[in-house]
mmCIF file of C-alpha atoms in Angstrom:
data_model
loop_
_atom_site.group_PDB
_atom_site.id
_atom_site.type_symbol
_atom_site.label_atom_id
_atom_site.label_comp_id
_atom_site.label_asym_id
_atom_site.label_seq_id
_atom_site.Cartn_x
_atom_site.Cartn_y
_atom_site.Cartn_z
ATOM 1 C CA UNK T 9 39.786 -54.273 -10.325
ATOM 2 C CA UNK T 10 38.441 -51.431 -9.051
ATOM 3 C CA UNK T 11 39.352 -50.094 -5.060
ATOM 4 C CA UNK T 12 37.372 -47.745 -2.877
ATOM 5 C CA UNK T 13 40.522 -46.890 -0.706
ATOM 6 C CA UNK T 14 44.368 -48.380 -0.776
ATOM 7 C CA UNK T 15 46.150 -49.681 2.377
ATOM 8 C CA UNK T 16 48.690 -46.918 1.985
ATOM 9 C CA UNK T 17 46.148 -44.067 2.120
ATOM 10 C CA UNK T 18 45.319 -44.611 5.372
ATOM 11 C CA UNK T 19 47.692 -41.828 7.031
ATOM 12 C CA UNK T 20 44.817 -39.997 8.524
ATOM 13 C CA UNK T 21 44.271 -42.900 10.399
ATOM 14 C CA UNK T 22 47.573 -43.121 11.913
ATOM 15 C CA UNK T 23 47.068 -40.865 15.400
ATOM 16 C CA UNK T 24 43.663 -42.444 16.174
ATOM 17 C CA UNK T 25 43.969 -45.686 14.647
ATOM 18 C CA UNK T 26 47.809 -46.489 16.152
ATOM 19 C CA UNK T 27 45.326 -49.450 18.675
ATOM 20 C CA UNK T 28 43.299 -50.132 15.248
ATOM 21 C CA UNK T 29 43.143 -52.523 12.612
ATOM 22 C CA UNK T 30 43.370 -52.256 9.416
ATOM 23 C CA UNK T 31 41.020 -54.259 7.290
ATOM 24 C CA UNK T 32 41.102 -55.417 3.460
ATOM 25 C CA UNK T 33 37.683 -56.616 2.068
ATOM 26 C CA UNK T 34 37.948 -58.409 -1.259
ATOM 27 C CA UNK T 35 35.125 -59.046 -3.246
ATOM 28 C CA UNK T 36 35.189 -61.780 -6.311
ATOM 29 C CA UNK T 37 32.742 -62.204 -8.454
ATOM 30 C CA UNK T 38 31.897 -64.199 -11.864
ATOM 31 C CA UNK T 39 31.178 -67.836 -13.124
ATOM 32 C CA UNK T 40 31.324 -70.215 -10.722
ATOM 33 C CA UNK T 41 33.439 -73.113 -10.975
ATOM 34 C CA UNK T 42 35.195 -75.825 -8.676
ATOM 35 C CA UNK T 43 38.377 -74.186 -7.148
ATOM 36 C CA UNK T 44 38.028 -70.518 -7.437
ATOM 37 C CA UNK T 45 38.186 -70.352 -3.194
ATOM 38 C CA UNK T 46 40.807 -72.575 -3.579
ATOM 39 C CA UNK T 47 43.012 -70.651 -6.118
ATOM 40 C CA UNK T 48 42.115 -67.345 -3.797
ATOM 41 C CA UNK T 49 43.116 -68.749 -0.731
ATOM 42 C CA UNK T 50 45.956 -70.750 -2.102
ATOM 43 C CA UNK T 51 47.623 -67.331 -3.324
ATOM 44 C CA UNK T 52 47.001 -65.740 -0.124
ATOM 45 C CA UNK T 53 48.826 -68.447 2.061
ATOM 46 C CA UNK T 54 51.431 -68.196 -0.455
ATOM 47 C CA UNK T 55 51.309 -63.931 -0.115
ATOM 48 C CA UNK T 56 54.506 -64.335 2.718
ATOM 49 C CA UNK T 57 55.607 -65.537 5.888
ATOM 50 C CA UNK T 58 53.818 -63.856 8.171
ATOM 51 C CA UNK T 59 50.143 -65.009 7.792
ATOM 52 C CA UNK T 60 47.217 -63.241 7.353
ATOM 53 C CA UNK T 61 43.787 -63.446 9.136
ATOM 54 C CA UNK T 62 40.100 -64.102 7.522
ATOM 55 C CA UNK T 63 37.736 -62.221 9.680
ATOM 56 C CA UNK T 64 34.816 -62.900 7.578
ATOM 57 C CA UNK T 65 33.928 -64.836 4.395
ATOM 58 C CA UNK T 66 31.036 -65.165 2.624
ATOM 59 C CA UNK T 67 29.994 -67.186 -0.602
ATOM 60 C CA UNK T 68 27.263 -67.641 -2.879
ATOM 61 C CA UNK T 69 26.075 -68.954 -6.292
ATOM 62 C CA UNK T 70 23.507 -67.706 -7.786
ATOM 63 C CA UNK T 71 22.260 -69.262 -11.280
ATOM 64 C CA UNK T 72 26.155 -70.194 -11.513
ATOM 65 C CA UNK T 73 27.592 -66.477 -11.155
ATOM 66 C CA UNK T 74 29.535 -66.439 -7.760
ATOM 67 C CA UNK T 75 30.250 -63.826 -5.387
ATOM 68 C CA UNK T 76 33.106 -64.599 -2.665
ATOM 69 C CA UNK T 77 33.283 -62.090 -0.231
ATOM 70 C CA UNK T 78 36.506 -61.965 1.821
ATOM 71 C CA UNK T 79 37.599 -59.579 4.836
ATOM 72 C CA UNK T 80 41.259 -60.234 6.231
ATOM 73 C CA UNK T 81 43.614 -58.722 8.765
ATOM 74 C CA UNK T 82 47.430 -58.507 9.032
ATOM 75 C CA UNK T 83 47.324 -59.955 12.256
ATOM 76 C CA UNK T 84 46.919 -57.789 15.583
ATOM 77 C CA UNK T 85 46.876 -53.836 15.220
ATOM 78 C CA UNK T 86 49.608 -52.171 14.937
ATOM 79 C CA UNK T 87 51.441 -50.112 17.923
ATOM 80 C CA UNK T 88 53.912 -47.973 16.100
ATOM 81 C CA UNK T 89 54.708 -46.325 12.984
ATOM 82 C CA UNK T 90 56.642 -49.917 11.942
ATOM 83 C CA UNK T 91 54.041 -51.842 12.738
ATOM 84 C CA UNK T 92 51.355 -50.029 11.010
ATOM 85 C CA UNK T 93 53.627 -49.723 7.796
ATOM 86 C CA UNK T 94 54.164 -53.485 8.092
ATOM 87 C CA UNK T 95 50.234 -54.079 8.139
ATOM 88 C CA UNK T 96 49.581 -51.742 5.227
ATOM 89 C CA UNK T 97 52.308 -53.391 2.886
ATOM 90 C CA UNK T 98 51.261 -56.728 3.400
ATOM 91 C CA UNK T 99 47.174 -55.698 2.954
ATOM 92 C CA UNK T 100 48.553 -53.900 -0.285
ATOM 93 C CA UNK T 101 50.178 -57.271 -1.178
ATOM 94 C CA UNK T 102 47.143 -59.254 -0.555
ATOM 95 C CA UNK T 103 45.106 -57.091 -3.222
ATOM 96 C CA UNK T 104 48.235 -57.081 -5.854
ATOM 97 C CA UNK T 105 47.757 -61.164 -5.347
ATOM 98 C CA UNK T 106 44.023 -61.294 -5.414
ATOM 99 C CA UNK T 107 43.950 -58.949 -8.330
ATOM 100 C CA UNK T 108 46.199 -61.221 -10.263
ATOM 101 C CA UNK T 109 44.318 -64.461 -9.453
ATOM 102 C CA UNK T 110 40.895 -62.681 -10.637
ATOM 103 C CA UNK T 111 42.641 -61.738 -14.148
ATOM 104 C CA UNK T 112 43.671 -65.621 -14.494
ATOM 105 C CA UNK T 113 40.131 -66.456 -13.484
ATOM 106 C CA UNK T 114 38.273 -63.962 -15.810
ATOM 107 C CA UNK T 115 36.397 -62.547 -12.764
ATOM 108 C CA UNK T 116 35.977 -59.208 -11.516
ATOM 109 C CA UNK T 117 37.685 -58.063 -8.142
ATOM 110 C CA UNK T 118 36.430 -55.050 -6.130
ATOM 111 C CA UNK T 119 38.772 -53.739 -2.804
ATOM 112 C CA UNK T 120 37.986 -51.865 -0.134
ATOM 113 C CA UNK T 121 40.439 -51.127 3.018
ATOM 114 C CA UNK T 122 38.996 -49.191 6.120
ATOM 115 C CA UNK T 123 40.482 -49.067 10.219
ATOM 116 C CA UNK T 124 38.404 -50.399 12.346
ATOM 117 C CA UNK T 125 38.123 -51.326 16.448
ATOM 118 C CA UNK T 126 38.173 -55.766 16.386
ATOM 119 C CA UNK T 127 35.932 -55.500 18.788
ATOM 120 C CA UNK T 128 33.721 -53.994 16.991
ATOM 121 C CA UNK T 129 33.376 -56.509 14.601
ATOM 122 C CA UNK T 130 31.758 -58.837 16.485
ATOM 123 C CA UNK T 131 29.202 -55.764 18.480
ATOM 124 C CA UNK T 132 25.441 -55.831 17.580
ATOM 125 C CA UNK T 133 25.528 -59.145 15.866
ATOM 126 C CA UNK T 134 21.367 -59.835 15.283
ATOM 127 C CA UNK T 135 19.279 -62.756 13.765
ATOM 128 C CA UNK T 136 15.987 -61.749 11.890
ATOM 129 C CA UNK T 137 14.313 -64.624 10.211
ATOM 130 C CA UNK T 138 11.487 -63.442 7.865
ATOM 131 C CA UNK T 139 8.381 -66.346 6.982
ATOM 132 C CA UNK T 140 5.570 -65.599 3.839
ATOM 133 C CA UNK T 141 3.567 -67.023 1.767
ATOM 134 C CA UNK T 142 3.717 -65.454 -0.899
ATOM 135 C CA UNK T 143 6.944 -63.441 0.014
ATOM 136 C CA UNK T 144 6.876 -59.923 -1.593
ATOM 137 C CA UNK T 145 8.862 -57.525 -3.114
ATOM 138 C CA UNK T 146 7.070 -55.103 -0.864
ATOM 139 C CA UNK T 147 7.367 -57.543 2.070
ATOM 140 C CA UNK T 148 11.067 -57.405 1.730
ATOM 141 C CA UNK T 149 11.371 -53.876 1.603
ATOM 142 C CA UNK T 150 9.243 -52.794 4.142
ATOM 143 C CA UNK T 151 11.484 -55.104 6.607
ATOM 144 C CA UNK T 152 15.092 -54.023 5.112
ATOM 145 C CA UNK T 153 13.621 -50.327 5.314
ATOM 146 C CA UNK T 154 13.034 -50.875 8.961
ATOM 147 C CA UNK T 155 15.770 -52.436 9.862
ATOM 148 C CA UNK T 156 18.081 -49.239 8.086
ATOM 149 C CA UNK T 157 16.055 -46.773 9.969
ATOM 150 C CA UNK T 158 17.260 -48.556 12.831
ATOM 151 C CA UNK T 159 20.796 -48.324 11.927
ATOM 152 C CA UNK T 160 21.597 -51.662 11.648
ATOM 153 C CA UNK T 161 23.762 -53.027 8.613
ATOM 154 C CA UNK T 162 22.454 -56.323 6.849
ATOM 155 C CA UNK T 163 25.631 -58.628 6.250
ATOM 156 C CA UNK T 164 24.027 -61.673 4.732
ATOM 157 C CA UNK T 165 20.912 -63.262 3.363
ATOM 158 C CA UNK T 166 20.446 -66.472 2.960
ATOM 159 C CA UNK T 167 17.007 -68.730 2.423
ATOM 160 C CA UNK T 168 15.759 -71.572 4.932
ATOM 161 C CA UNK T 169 12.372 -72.849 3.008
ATOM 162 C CA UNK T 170 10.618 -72.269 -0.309
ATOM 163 C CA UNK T 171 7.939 -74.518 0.294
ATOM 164 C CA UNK T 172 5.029 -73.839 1.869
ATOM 165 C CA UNK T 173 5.850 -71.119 3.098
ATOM 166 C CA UNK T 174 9.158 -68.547 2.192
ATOM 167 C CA UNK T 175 11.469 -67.948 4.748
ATOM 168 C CA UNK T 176 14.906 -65.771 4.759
ATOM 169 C CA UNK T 177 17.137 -65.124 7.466
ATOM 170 C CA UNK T 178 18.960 -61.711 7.802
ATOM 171 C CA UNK T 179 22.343 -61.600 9.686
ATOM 172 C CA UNK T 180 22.898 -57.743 11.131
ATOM 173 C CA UNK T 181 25.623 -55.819 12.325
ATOM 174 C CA UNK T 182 25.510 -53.055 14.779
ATOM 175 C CA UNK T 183 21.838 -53.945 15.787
ATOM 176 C CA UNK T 184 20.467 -54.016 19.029
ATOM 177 C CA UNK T 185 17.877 -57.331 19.123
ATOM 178 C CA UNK T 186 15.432 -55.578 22.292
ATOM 179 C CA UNK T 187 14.944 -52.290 19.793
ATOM 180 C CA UNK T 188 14.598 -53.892 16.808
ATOM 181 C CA UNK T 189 11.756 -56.340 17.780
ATOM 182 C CA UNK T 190 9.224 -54.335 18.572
ATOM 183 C CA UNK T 191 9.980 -52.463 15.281
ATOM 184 C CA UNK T 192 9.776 -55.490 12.828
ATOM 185 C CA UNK T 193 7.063 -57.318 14.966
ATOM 186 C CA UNK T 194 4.976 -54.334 14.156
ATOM 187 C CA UNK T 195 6.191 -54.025 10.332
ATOM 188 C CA UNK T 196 5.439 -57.885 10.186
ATOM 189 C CA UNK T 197 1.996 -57.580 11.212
ATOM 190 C CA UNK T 198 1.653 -54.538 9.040
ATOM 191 C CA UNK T 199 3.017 -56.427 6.175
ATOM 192 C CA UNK T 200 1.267 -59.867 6.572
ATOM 193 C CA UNK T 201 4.455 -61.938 7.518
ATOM 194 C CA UNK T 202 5.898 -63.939 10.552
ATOM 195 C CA UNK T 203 9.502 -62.521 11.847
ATOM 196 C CA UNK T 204 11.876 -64.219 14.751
ATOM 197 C CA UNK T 205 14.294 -61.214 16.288
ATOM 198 C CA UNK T 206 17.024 -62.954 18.513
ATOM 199 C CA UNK T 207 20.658 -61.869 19.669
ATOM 200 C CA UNK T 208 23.435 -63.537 17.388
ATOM 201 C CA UNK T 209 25.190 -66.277 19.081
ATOM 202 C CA UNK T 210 26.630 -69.978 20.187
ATOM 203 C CA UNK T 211 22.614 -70.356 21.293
ATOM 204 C CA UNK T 212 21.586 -70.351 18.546
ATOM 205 C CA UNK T 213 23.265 -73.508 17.985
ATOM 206 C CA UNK T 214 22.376 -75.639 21.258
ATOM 207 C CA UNK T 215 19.737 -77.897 21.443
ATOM 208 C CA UNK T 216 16.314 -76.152 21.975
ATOM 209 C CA UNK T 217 12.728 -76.540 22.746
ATOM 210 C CA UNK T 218 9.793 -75.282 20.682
ATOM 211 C CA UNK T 219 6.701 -74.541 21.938
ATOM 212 C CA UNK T 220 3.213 -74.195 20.060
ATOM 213 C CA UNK T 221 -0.303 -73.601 20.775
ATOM 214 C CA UNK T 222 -2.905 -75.885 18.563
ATOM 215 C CA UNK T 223 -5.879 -73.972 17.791
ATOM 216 C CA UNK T 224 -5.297 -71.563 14.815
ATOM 217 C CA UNK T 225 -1.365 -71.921 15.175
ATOM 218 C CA UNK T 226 -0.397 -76.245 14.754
ATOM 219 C CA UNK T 227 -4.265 -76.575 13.430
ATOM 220 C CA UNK T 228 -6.305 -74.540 11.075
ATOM 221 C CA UNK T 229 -9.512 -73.301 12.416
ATOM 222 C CA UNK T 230 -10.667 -73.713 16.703
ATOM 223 C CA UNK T 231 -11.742 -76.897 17.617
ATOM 224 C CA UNK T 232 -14.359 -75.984 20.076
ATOM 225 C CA UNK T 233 -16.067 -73.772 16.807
ATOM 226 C CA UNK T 234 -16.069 -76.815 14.959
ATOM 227 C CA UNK T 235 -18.022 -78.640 17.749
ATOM 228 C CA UNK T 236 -20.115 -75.769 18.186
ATOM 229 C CA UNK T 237 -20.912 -76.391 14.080
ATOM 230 C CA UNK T 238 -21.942 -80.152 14.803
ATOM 231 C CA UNK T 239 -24.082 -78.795 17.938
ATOM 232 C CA UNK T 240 -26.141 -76.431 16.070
ATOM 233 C CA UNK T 241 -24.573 -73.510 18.326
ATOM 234 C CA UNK T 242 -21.742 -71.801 16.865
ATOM 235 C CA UNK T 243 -22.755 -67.892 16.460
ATOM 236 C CA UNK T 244 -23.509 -68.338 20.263
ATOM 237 C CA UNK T 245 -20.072 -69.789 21.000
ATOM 238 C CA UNK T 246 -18.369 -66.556 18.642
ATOM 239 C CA UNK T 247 -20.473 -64.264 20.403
ATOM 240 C CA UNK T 248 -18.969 -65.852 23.962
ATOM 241 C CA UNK T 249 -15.739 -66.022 22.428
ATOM 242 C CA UNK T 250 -15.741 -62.237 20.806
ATOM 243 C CA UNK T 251 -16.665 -61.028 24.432
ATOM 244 C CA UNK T 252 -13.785 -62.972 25.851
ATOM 245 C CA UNK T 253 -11.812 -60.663 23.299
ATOM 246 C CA UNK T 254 -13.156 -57.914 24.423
ATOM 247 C CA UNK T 255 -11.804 -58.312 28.200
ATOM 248 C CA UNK T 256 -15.617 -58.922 29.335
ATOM 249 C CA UNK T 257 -14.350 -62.552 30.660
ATOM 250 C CA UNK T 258 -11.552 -64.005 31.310
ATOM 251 C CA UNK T 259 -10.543 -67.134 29.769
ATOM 252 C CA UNK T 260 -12.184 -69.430 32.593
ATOM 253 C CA UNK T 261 -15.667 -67.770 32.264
ATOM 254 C CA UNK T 262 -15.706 -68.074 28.548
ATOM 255 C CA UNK T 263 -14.665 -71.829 28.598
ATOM 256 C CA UNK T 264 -17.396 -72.795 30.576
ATOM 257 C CA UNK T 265 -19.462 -71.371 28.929
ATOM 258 C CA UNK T 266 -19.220 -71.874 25.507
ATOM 259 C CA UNK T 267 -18.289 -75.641 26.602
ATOM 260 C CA UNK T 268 -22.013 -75.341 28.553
ATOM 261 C CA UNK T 269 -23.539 -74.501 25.039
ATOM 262 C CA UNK T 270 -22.102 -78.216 24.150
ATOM 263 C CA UNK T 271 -24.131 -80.049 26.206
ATOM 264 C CA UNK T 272 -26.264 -83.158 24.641
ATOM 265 C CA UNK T 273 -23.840 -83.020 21.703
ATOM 266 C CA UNK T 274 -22.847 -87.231 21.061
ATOM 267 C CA UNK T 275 -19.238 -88.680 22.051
ATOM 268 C CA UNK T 276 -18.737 -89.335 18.526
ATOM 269 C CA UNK T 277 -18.277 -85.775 17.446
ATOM 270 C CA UNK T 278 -15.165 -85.147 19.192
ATOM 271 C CA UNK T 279 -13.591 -88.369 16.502
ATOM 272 C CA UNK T 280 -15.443 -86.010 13.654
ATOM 273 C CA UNK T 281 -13.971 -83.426 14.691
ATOM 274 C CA UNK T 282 -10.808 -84.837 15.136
ATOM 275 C CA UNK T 283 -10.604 -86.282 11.844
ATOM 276 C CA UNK T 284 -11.497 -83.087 9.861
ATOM 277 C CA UNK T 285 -8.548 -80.805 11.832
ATOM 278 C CA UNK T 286 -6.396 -79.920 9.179
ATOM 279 C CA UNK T 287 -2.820 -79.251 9.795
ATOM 280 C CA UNK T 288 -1.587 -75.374 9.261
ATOM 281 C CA UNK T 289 0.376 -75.332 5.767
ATOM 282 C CA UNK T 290 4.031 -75.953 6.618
ATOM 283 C CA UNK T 291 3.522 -77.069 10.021
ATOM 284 C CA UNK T 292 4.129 -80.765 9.180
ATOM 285 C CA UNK T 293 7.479 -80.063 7.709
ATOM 286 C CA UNK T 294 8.437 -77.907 10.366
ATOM 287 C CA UNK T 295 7.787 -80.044 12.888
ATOM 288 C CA UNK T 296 9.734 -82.969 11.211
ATOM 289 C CA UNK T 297 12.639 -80.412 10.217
ATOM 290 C CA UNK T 298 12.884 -79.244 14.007
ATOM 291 C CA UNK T 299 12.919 -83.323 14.920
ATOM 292 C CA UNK T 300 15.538 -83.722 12.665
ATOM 293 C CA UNK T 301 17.706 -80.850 13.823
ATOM 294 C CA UNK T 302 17.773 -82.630 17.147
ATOM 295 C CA UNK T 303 14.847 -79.761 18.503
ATOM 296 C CA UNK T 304 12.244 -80.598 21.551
ATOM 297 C CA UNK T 305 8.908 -80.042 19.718
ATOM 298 C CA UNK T 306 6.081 -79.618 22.277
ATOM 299 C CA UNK T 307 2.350 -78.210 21.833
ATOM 300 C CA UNK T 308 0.530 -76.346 25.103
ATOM 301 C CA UNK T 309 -3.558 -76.212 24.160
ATOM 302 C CA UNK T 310 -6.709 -75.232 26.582
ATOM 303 C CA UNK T 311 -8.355 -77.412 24.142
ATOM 304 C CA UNK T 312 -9.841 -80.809 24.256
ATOM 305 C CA UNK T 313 -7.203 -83.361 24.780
ATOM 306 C CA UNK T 314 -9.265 -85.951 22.899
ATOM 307 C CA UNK T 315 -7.786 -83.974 19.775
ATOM 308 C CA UNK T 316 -4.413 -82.531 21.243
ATOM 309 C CA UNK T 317 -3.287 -86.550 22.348
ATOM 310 C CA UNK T 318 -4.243 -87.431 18.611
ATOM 311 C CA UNK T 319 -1.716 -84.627 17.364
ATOM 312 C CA UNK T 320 1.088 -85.409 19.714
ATOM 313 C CA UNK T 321 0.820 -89.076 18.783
ATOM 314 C CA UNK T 322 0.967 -88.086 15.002
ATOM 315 C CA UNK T 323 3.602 -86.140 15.042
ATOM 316 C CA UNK T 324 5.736 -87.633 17.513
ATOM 317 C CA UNK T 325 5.171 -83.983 20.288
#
């Protein structure tokens, strides 16, 4: 066991921190096996009367070595000199017991006590979800060296997708979600990678709606370009298109007229066209994943509907 800082040592704390709480972070790692929370947690319950409170906990295998991360409280912060000798004994208690269930386990137990404001444990709580293909080394640390320079803490990690594309999802403390955005949505494009920046919260866990365009987003490739291929016409429909991105016409004026350059091309190629749209890699699964999470899945085009009411009818939109 090794401990950054003991309960008792906290006298410094004692004029500023009387309206604080002290914390006790226990960290358990080793091989994994069934009951090791349970033995933990178990001991703890049986630490005394007066119970204590999990603030945060966090678990994870990986390849069979676990690491259980655990922060408790004695309860609410102490008011007086009793109260705040009361806290610290019964922290200092909690990491005598969780040392000795570590030594029967045959894991290793690291401690850590600080003071710190409650409130301020739930302040600056951020999302950052993270999608490659491949993912990087270099992708990674671009975005975690971002998100430091913006003095925001990452508390946990975890993966939603390996296949087809990567995606991770960062939880941050002491973050602010309207700063940080711009930042990573610049490193993302920098890096080649997709990021989602949103405010922690119960939100996140209500029924929402997504929203997608279909050219070069739900569908590889522009539909009208692959039209323009079958007409014989498609560096004259870039060239409209490239002056549309140059603010020369609005989206209107280019419409009509690369649609214009269309003219005389058969019925028939709209189905050919139709049939050859391939599906953005990943975008079938997440469509089907969002369905099954209980998500609104929607698609808004300025495309040909002959195509877009194909798509919607395929995958259920």
């Amino acid at each position: 066991m090794s401990a950054t800082a003991s309960p008792g040592s906290a006298s410094a704390e004692r004029v500023e921190g009387v309206h604080r709480l002290p914390t006790l972070l226990l960290t358990l790692t080793g091989p994994d096996r069934p009951g090791v929370t349970t033995s933990l947690f178990g001991a703890l319950r049986a630490d005394g009367a007066d119970p204590l409170v999990v603030l945060d906990i966090e678990q994870v295998v990986v390849r069979g070595r676990l690491v259980l991360g655990v922060l408790l409280s004695a309860g609410a912060a102490p008011t007086d000199e009793e109260s705040m000798r009361d806290a610290q004994n019964r922290l200092s208690a909690a990491e005598t017991t969780a040392a000795a269930v570590a030594e029967a386990l045959g894991m290793h137990l690291e401690t850590s006590t600080e003071w710190g404001d409650p409130a301020a444990l739930r302040r600056g709580l951020v999302v950052v979800t993270v999608l490659g293909q491949p993912l990087t080394p270099a992708t990674v640390a671009g975005m975690t060296a971002e998100i430091a320079d913006a003095g925001a803490n990452i508390d946990r990690i975890t993966r939603l997708a390996a296949y087809p594309v990567t995606a991770i999802r960062m939880h941050l403390s002491g973050a602010d979600a309207r700063v940080l955005r711009p930042t990573l949505a610049s490193a993302a494009s920098r890096l080649g990678v997709d990021v989602a920046v949103e405010a922690s919260g119960l939100h996140q866990r209500a029924t929402r709606l997504v929203v997608m365009d279909v050219d070069s987003t739900l569908v590889q490739g522009e539909v009208i370009e692959m039209l323009a291929a079958h007409a014989g016409v498609l560096p004259q429909v870039a060239e409209v298109t490239e002056a549309a991105m140059r603010g020369e016409l609005d989206f209107a004026e280019s419409l009509r007229a690369r649609v214009s350059l269309l003219a005389g091309l058969p019925e028939s190629a709209l189905e050919h066209v139709r049939q050859a749209v391939v599906l953005t890699p990943g975008a079938r699964t997440l469509v089907r994943t969002l369905k099954r999470l209980d998500y609104k899945v929607a698609i808004v085009s300025g495309g040909f509907t002959q195509v877009t009411d194909g798509l919607a009818a395929e995958l259920a939109l």
